[in-house]
mmCIF file of C-alpha atoms and ligand atoms in Angstrom:
data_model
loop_
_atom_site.group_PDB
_atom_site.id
_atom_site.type_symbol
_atom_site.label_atom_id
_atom_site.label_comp_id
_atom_site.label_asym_id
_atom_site.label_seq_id
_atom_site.Cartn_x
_atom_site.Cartn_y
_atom_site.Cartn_z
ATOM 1 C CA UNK A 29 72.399 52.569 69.696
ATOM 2 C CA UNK A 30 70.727 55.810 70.342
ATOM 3 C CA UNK A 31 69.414 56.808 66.669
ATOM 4 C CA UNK A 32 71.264 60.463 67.008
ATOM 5 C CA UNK A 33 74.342 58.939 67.927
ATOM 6 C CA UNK A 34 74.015 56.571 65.114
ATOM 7 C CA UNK A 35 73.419 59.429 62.992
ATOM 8 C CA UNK A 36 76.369 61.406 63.562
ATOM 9 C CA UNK A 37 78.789 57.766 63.294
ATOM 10 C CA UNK A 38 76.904 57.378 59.433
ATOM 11 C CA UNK A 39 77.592 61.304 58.787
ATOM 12 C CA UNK A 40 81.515 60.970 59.768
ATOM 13 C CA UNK A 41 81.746 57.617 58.064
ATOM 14 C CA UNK A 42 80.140 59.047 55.133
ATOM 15 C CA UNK A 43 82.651 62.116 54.675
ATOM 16 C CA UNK A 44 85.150 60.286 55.989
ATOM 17 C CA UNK A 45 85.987 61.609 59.447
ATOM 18 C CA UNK A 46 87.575 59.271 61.937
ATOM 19 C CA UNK A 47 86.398 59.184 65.389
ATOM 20 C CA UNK A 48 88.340 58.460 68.174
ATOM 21 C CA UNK A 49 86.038 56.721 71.365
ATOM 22 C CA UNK A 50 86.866 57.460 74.551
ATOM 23 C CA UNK A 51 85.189 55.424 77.787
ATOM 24 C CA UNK A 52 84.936 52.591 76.028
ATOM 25 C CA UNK A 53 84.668 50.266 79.326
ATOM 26 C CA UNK A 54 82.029 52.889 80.384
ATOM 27 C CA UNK A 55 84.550 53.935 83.262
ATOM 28 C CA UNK A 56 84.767 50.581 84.124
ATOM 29 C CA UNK A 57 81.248 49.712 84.527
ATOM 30 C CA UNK A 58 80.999 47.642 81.618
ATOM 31 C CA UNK A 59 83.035 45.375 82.903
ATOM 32 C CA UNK A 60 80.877 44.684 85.748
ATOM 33 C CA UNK A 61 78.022 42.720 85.977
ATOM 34 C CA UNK A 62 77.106 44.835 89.010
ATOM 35 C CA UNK A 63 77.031 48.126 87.664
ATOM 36 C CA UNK A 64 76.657 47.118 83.866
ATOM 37 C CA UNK A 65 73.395 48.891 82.297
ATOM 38 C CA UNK A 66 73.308 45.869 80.319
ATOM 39 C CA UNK A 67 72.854 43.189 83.281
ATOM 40 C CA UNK A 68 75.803 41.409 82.337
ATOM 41 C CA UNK A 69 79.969 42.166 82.343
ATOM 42 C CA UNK A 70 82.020 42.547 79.202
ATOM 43 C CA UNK A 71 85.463 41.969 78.679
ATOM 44 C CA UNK A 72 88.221 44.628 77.900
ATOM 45 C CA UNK A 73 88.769 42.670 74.214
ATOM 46 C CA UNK A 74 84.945 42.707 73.549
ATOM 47 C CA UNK A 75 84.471 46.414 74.742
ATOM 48 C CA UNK A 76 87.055 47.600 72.565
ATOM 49 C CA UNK A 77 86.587 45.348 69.614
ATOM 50 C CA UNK A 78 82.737 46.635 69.620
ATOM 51 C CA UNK A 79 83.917 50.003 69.894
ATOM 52 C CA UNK A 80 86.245 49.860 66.590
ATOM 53 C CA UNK A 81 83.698 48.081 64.238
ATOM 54 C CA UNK A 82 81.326 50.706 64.714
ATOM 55 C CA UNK A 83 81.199 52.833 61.813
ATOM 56 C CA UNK A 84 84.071 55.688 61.171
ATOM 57 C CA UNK A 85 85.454 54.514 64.223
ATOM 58 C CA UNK A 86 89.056 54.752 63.826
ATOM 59 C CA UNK A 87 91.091 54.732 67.452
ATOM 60 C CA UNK A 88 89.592 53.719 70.530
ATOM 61 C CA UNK A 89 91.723 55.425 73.661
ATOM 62 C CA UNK A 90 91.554 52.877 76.505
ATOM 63 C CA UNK A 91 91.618 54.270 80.061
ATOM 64 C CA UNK A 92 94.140 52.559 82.949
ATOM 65 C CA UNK A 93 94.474 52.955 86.790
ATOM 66 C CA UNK A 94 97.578 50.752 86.462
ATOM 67 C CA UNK A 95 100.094 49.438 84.220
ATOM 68 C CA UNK A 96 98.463 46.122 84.352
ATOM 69 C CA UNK A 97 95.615 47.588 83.596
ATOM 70 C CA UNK A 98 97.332 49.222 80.417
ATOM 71 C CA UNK A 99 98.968 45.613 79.482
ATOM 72 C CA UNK A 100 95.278 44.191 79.597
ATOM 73 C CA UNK A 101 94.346 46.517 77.206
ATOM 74 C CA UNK A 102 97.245 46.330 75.114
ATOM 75 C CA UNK A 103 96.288 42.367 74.882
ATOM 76 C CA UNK A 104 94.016 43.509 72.322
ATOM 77 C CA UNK A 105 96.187 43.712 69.651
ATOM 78 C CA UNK A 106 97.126 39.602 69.974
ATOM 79 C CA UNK A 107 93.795 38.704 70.630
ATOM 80 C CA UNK A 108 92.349 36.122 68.468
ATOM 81 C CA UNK A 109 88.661 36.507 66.912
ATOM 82 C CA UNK A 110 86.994 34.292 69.522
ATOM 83 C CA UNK A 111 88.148 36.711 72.329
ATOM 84 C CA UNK A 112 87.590 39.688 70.683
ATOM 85 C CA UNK A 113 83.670 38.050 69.956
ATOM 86 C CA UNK A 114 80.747 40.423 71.365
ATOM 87 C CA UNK A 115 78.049 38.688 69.645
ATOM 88 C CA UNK A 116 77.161 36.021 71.841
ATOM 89 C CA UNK A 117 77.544 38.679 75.270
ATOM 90 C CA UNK A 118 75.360 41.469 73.222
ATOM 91 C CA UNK A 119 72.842 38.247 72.493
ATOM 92 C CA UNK A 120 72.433 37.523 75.957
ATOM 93 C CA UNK A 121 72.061 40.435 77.353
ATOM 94 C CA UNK A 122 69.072 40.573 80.139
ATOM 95 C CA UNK A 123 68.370 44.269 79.854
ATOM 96 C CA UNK A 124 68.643 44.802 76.241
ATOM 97 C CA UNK A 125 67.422 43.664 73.339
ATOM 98 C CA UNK A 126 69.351 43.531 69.960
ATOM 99 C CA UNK A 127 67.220 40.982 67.520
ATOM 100 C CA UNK A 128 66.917 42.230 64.020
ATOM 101 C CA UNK A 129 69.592 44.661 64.172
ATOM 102 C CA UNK A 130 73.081 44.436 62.465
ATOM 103 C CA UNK A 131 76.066 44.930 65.022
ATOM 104 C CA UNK A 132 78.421 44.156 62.027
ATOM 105 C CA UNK A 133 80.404 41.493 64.312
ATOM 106 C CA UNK A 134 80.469 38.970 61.114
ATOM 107 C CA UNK A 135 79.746 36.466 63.510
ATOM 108 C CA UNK A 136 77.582 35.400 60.093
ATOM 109 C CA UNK A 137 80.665 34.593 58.415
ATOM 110 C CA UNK A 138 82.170 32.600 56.123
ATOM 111 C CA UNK A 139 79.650 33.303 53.014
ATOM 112 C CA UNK A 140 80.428 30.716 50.496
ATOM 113 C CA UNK A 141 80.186 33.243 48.201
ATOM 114 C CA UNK A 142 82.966 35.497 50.069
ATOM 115 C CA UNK A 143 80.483 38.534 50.413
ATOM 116 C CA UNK A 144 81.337 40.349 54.087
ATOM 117 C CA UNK A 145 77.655 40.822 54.868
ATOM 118 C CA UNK A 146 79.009 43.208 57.481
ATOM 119 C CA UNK A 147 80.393 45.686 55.367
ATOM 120 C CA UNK A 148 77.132 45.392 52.632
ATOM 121 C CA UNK A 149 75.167 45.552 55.513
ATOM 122 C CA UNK A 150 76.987 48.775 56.815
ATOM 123 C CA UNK A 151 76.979 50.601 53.799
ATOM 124 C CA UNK A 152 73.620 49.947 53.175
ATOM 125 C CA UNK A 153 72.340 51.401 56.434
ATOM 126 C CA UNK A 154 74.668 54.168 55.666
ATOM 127 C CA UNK A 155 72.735 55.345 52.411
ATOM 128 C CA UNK A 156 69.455 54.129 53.830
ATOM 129 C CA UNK A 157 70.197 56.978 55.866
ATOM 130 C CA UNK A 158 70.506 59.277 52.693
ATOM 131 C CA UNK A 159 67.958 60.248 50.613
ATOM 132 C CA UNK A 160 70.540 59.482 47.591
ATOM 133 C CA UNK A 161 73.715 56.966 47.810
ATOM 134 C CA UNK A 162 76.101 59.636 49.070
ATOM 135 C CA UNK A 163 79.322 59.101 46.944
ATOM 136 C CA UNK A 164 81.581 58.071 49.097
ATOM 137 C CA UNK A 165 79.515 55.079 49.997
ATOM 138 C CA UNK A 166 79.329 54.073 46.596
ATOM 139 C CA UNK A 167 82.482 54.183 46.342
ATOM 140 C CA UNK A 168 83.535 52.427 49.515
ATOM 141 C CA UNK A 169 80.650 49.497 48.121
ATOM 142 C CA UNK A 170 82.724 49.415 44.972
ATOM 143 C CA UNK A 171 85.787 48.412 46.431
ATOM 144 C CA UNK A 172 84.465 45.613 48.477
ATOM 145 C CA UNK A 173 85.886 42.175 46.581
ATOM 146 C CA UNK A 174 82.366 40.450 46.639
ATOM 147 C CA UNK A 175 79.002 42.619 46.714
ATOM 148 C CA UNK A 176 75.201 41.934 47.604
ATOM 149 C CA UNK A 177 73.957 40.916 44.313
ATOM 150 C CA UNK A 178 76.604 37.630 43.947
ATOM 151 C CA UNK A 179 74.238 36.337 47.183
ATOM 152 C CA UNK A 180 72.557 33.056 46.304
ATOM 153 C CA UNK A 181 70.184 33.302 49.562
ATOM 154 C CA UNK A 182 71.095 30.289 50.878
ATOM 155 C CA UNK A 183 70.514 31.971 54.292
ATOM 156 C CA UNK A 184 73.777 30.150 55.785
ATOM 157 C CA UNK A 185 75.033 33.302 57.144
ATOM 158 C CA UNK A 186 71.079 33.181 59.455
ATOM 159 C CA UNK A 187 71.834 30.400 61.109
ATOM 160 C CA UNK A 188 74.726 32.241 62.211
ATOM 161 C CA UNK A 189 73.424 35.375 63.160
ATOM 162 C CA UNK A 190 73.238 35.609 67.017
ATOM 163 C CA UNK A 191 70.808 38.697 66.613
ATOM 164 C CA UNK A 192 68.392 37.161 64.258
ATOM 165 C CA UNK A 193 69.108 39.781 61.298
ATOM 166 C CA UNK A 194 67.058 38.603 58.291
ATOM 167 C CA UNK A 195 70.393 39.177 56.071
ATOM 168 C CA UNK A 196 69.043 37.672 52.995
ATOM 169 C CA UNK A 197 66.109 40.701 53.001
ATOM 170 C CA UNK A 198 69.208 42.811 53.411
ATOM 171 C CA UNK A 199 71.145 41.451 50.767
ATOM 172 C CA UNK A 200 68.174 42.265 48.278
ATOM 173 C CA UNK A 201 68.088 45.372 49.276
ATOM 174 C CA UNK A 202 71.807 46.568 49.074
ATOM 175 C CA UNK A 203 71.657 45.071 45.667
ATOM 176 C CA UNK A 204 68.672 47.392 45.107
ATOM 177 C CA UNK A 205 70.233 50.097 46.348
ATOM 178 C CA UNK A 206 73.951 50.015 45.017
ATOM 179 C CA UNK A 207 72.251 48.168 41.623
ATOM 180 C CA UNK A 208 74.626 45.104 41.752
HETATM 181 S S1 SF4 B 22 74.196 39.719 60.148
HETATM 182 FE FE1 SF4 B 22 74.305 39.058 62.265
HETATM 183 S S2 SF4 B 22 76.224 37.917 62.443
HETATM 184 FE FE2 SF4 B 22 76.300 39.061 60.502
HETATM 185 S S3 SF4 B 22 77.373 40.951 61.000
HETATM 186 FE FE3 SF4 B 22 75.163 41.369 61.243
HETATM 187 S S4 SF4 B 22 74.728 40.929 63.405
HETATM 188 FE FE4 SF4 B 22 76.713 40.025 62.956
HETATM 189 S S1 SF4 B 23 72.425 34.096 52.087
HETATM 190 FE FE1 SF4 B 23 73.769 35.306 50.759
HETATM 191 S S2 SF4 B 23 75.068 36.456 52.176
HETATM 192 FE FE2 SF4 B 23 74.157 34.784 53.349
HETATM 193 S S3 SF4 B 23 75.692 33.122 53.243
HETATM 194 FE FE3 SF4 B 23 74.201 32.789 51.564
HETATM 195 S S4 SF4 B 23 75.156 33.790 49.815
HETATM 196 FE FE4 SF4 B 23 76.198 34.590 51.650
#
């Protein structure tokens, strides 16, 4: 993601702002392997699942030519998690490159010890990109039900990872950062 635009999703998520995406299908492009910057098509569940696990994202307004085009994206909400799976699309991808970079799909999961490493891994980027834990991340960590510092690095979650993320490095550092 371009590092500005990451920048203002962190802010919003950090003082709690919701953002609503428009153009999610890229006005359609994304869902063509023609026209798709990214070499390859998505589907209409995978462009609007990425779109709502970005951070702050709250609403994601879907575009439609046709009704049938509005009942496709209306599918969404009955979708199971194996169509609403980006990982394995953004992993392949022959124009762009993702290794070593957290898209918070929890394609990692389960943890055996319950930890969501996409959620520690969000808010960790999110005061990473703080000088200081900004207090409503800390508080966000806080509620989590499992955090980084129950991980046993086991490193089950890497074998997982479609994008190579070294998650166990990650998990030391939240644990650094957040102090448990
Ligand atoms: S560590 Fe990998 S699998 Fe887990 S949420 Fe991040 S990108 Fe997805
Ligand atoms: S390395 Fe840590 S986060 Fe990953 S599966 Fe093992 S316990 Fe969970």
């Amino acid at each position: 993601m371009d590092p500005e635009r990451q920048r203002l999703y962190e802010t919003c998520q950090r003082l709690g702002v919701g953002i609503t995406v428009m153009k999610c299908f890229g006005g359609g492009d994304l869902l063509d392997a023609k026209l798709s910057p990214a070499g390859a098509a998505l589907t209409v569940n995978q462009c609007i699942h990425y779109a709502l696990t970005r951070p702050a994202v709250a609403t994601v307004l879907a575009g439609a030519h046709s009704a049938e085009q509005f009942l496709t994206s209306l599918a969404y909400e009955d979708a199971g998690d194996a169509e609403r799976d980006y990982a394995a699309a953004f992993a392949s991808f022959p124009r762009i490159r993702w290794q070593g970079h957290c898209m918070y799909c929890s394609h990692c999961a389960p943890c055996p010890q319950k930890i969501s490493v996409a959620d520690v891994t969000k808010f960790l980027h999110l005061a990473e990109a703080q000088k200081g834990v900004p207090e409503t991340v800390r508080e966000h960590y806080a509620l989590l039900p499992h955090h980084a510092g129950e991980c046993v690095q086991c490193g089950v979650c890497e074998t997982r990872c479609p994008f190579g993320v070294d998650v166990r490095a990650n998990m030391r550092k939240a644990k650094e950062v957040f102090g448990y």
